[in-house]
XYZ file of C-alpha atoms in Angstrom:
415
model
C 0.000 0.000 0.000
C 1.348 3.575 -0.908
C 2.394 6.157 1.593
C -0.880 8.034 -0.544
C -3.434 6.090 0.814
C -5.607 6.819 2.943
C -7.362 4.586 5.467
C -11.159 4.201 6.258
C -10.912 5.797 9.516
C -8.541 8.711 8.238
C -10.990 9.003 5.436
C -13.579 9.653 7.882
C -11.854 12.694 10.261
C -11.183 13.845 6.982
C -14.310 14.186 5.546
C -15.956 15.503 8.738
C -13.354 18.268 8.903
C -13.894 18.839 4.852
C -18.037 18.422 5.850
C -17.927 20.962 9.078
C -15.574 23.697 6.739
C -17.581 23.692 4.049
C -20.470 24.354 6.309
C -19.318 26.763 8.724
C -17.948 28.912 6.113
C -20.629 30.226 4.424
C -22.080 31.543 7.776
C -18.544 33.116 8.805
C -18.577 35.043 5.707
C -22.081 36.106 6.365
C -21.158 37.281 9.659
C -18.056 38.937 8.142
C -20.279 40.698 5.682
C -23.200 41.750 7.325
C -24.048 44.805 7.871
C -23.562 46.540 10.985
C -26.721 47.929 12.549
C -26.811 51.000 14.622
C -29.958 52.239 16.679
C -30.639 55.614 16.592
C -33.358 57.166 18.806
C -34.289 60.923 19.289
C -37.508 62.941 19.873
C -39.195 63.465 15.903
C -42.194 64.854 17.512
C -42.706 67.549 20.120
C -40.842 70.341 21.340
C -37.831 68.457 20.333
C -38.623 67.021 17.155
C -37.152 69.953 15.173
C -33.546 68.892 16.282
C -34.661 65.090 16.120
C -35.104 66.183 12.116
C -31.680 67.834 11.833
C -30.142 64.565 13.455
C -31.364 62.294 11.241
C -30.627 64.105 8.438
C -27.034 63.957 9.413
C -26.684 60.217 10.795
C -28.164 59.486 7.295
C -25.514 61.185 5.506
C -22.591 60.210 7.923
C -23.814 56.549 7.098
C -23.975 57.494 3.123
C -20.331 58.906 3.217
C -19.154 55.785 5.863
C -20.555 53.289 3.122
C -19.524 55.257 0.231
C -15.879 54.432 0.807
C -16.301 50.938 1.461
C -18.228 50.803 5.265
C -16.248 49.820 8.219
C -13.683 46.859 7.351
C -15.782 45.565 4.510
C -19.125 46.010 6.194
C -21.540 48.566 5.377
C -23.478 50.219 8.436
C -27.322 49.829 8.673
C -29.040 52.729 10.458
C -32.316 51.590 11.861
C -33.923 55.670 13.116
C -36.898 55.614 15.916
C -38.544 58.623 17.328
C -37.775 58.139 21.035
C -41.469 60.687 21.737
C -40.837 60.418 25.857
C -38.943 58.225 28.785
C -40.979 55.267 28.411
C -41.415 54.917 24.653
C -37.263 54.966 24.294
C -37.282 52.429 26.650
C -39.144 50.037 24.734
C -37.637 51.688 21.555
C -34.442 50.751 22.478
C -35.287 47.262 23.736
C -36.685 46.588 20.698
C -33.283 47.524 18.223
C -31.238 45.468 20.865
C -33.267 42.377 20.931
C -35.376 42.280 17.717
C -33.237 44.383 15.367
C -30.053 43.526 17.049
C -28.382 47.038 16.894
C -24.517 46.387 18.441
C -24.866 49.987 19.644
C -27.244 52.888 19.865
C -26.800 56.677 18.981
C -28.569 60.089 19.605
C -31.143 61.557 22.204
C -32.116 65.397 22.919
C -33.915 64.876 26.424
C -31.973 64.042 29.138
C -34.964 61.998 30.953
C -34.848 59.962 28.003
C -31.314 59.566 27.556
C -31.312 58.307 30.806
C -33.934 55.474 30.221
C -31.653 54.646 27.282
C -28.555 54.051 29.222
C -30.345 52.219 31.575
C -31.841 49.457 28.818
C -27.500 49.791 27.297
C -26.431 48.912 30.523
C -28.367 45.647 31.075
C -28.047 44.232 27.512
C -24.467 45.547 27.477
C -24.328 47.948 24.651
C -22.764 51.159 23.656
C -24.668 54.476 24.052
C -23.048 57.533 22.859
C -25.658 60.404 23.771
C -26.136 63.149 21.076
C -28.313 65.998 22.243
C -28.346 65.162 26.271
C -27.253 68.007 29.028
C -27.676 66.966 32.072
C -24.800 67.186 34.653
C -26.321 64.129 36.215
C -25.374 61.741 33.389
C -21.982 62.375 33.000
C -22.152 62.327 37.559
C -24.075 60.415 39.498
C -26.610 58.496 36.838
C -23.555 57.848 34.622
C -23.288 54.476 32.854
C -20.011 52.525 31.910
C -21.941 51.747 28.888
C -22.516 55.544 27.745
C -20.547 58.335 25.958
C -21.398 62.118 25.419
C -20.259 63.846 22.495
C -22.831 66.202 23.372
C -21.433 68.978 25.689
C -23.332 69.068 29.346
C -24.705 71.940 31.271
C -21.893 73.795 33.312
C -19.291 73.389 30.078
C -22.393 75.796 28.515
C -22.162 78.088 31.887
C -18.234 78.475 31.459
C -18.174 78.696 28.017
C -20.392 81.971 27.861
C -19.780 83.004 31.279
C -15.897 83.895 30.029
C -17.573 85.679 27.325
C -19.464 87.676 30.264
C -16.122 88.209 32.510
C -14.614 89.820 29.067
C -17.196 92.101 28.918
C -17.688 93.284 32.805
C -21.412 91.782 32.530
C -20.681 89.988 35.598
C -18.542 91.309 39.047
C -20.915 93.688 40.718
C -23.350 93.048 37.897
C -27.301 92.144 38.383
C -28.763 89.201 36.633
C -32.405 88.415 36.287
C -32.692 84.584 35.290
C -35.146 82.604 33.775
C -34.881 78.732 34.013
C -37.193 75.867 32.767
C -38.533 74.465 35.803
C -37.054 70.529 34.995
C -33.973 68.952 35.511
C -32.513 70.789 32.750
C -33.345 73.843 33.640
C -32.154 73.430 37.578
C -28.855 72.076 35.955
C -28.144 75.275 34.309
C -29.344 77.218 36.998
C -27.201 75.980 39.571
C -23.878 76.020 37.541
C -25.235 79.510 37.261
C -25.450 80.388 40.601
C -21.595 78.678 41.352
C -20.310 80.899 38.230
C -22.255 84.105 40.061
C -20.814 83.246 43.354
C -17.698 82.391 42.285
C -16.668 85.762 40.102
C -18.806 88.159 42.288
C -22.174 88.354 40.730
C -25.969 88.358 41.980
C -29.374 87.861 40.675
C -32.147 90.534 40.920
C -34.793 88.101 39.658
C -34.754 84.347 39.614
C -37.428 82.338 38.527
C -38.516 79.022 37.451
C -40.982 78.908 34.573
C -42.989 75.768 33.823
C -42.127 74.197 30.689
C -45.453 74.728 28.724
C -45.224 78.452 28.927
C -45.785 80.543 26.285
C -46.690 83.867 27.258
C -43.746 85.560 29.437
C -45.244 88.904 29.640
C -45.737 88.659 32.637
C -42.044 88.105 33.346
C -41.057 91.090 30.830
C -43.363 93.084 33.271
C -40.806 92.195 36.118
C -37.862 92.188 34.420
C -38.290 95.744 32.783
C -39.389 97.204 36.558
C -36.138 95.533 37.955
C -33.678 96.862 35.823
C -31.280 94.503 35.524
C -27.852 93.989 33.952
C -28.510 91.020 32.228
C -31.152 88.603 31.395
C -30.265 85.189 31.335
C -32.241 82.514 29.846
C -32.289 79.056 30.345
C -35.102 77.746 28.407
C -35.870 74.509 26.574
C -36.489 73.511 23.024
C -39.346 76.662 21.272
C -38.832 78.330 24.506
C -36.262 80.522 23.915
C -37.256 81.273 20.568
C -41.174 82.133 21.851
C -39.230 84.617 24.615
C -37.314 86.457 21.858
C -40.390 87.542 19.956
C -41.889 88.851 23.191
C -38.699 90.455 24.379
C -38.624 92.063 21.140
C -42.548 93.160 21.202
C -41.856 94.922 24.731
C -38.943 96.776 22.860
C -36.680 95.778 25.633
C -32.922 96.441 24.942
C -31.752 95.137 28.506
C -28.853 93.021 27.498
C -29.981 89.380 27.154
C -27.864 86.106 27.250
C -28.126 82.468 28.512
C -26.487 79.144 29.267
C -28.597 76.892 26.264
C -28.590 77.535 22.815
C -29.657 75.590 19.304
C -28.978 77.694 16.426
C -32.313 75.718 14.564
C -34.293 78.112 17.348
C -31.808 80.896 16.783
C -33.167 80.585 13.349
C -37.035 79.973 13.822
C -36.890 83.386 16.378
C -35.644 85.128 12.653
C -33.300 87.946 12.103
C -35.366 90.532 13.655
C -36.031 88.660 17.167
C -32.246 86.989 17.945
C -30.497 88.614 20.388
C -27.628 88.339 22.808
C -24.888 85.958 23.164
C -24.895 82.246 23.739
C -22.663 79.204 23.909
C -22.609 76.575 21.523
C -20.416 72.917 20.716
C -20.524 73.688 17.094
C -21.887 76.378 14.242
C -21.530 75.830 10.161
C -19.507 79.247 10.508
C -16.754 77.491 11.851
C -13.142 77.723 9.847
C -11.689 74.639 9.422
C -11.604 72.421 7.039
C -13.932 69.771 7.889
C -16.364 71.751 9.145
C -16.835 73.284 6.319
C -16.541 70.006 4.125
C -19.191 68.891 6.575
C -21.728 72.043 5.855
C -20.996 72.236 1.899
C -22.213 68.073 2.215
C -25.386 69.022 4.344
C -26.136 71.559 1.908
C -25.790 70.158 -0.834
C -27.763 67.412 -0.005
C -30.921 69.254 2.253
C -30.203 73.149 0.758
C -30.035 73.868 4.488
C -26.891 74.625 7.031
C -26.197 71.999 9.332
C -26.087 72.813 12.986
C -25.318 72.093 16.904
C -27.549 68.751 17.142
C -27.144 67.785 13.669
C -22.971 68.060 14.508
C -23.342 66.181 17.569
C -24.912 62.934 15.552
C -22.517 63.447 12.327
C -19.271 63.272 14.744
C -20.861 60.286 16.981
C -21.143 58.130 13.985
C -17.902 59.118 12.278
C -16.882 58.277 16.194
C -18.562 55.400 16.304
C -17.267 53.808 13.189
C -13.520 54.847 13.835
C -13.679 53.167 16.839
C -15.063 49.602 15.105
C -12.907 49.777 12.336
C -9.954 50.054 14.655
C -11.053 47.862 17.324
C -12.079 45.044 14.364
C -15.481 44.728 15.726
C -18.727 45.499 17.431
C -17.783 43.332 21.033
C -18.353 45.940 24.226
C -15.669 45.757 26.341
C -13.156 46.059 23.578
C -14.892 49.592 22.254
C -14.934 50.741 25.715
C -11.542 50.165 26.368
C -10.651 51.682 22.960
C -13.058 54.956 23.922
C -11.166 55.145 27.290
C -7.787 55.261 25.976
C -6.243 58.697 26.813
C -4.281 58.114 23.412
C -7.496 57.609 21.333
C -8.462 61.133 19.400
C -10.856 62.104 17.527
C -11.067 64.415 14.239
C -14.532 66.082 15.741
C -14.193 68.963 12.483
C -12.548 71.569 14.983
C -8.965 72.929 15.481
C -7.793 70.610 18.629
C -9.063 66.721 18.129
C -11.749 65.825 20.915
C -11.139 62.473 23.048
C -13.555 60.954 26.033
C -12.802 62.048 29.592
C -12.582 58.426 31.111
C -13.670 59.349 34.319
C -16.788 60.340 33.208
C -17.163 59.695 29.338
C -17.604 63.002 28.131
C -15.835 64.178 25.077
C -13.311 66.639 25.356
C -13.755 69.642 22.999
C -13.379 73.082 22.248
C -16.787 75.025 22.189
C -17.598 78.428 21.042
C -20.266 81.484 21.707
C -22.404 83.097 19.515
C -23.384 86.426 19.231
C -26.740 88.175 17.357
C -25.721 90.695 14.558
C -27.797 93.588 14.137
C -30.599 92.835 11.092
C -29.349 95.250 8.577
C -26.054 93.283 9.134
C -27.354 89.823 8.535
C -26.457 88.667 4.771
C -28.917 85.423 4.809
C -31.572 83.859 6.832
C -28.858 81.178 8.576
C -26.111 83.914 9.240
C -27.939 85.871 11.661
C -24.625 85.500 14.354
C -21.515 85.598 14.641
C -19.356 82.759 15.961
C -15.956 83.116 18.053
C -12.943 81.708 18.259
C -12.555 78.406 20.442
C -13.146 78.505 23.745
C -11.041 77.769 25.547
C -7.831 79.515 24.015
C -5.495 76.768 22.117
C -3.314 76.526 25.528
C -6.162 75.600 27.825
C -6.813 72.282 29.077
C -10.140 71.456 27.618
C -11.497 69.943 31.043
C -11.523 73.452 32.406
C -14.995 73.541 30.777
C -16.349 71.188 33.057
C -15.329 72.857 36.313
C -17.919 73.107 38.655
C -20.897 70.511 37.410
C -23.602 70.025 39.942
C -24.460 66.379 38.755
C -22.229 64.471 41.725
C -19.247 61.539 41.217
C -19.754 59.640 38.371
C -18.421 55.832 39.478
C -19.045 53.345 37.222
C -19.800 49.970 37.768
């Protein structure tokens, strides 16, 4: 017998090793070829639902430039969009992308309450949350979630962003604020990093008040404000809010200085030329310089024949984020993103001058911000240019975490 032939009982491993190959393979190429699908939740309806619009629009063409170019590592992404509407419907929502639609990760969120309810389904079915459009102090403190990154900015990095704006221009030592504040978690948030930014540079309020969140006549507040005389209004309002108190504020042909700790340029833009005023912070306008912010806004354009702006920036970087991080990592599995995400080495390109990266103490990105500042109307040259935008904040020598000093949400520990 040859050294070539092979006996019955070799014949046998053979062919089951041969038999198990040929059928395994098939599925690992499947698996290696899928596509990889992404939850993304945010309010479409409601006092939200503008911004909800604007982030959609962007994680949809994030996803059409990711898959243009090939996906991530051969795969293309699937975006699978819900509207999130309130606590309890994302909590269901995002049940169902885990466990029906199997989503390895989900992306975006404007309320906080909701964001919250998110991270809480991410945390028991162990998947990735990177929060678009959330503020609260409390979920990057005590309600934070090993499971969930910000690349939206959080309250107080809003309060020092601005308030340096306010130190520049002596609006605040020995000065008298009259503040308005949404009378929700939100709301308190801002108000409190408020009252630590007063305290701690030698300011006071004349006028502090909490104003329910379906308000939508203030004139009774203009009344108070204009007989207190103050230095400064400061709003912080939610969603329409802010826009609905410009129009008044302008129909009481006030010129008090007026200011505030929240801002979306989309309700910059429904107040219109002729009702924006004052100076506000922001993570991101299409007016910024660089590069890829402006690659970013000619795409948006292009494609909606509408600027991009804040929320819609928040989603765009969180998927370009989110894919960076699977492409380097070589998949979707949890632990290894989060370690990846941790990594003090790991950068970001987040379209601005100095690359963002997550704080890992608390998962927040890192970032320069920016405030904003209402030109006169004869000044404005469109309907989207109505401001002006600054340089970063803070200056290029600055360690970005000085944004977050002071936030009222408690220790974050994970576990």
């Amino acid at each position: 017998m040859g050294e070539n032939f092979l006996g019955r009982r070799d014949f046998l491993r053979t062919s089951a090793v041969v038999t198990i190959g040929a059928l395994a393979t098939p599925s690992i190429l499947r698996a290696a070829s899928d596509p990889i699908i992404i939850g993304h939740l945010t309010p479409r309806t409601g006092p939200l639902g503008p911004l909800g619009d604007l982030a959609v629009m962007a994680q949809d063409l994030a996803v059409e430039q990711i898959n243009a170019t090939g996906g991530v590592n051969g795969r293309e992404i699937k975006l699978i969009k819900e509207d999130s509407m309130n606590p309890q419907t994302a909590t269901t929502k995002a049940e169902r992308l885990i466990e029906r639609d199997k989503a390895v990760m989900i992306i975006g969120e404007a309320s906080s309450a909701s964001a919250l309810s998110i991270s809480q389904v991410c945390q028991r079915a162990n998947k990735i949350f990177i929060n678009t459009g959330a503020n609260s102090d409390f979920l990057r403190g005590k309600d934070c979630k090993r499971i969930m990154f910000h690349t939206e900015i959080h309250n107080i990095m809003n309060v020092n962003a601005v308030g340096q704006d306010f130190l520049d221009h002596d609006m605040v030592k020995g000065k008298k604020w009259y503040m308005l504040s949404a009378d929700y978690s939100f709301g308190h948030d801002l108000r409190n990093g408020a009252m630590a930014f007063l305290k701690r540079n030698g300011g006071a309020t004349i006028g502090d008040e909490l104003i329910p969140t379906d308000t939508t006549d203030y004139s009774s507040y203009l009344l108070k404000i204009r007989a207190a005389k103050p230095d400064l209004i400061i709003l912080n309002l939610a969603g329409a809010g802010a826009a609905t108190f410009f129009k008044q504020y302008g129909e009481f042909g006030m010129d008090i200085p007026l200011g505030g700790f929240d801002y979306n340029s989309a309700f910059a833009w429904a107040a219109g030329i002729e009702n924006f005023k004052g100076t506000w912070p922001c993570i991101w306008t299409h007016q910024v310089k660089t590069e890829g912010s402006q690659a970013f806004v000619k795409a948006f354009k292009d494609r909606y024949g509408k600027p991009p702006e804040n929320q819609a920036y928040t989603d765009y970087i969180a998927t370009h984020i989110a894919a960076q991080a699977i492409k380097a990592t070589g998949g979707t599995e949890t632990e290894t993103l989060i370690a990846y995400f941790e990594n003090p080495g790991t950068e970001f390109d987040i379209l601005k001058a100095r690359k963002g990266r997550f704080d890992p103490g608390s998962h927040q990105l890192l970032q320069e911000m920016y405030t904003v500042t209402a030109v006169a109307p004869t000044s404005a040259t469109n309907e989207w240019d109505i401001f002006t935008t600054s340089d970063p904040v803070p200056g290029p020598n600055a360690n970005l975490a000085d944004l977050r000093r002071d936030a009222v949400g408690g220790v974050c520990q994970f576990t």
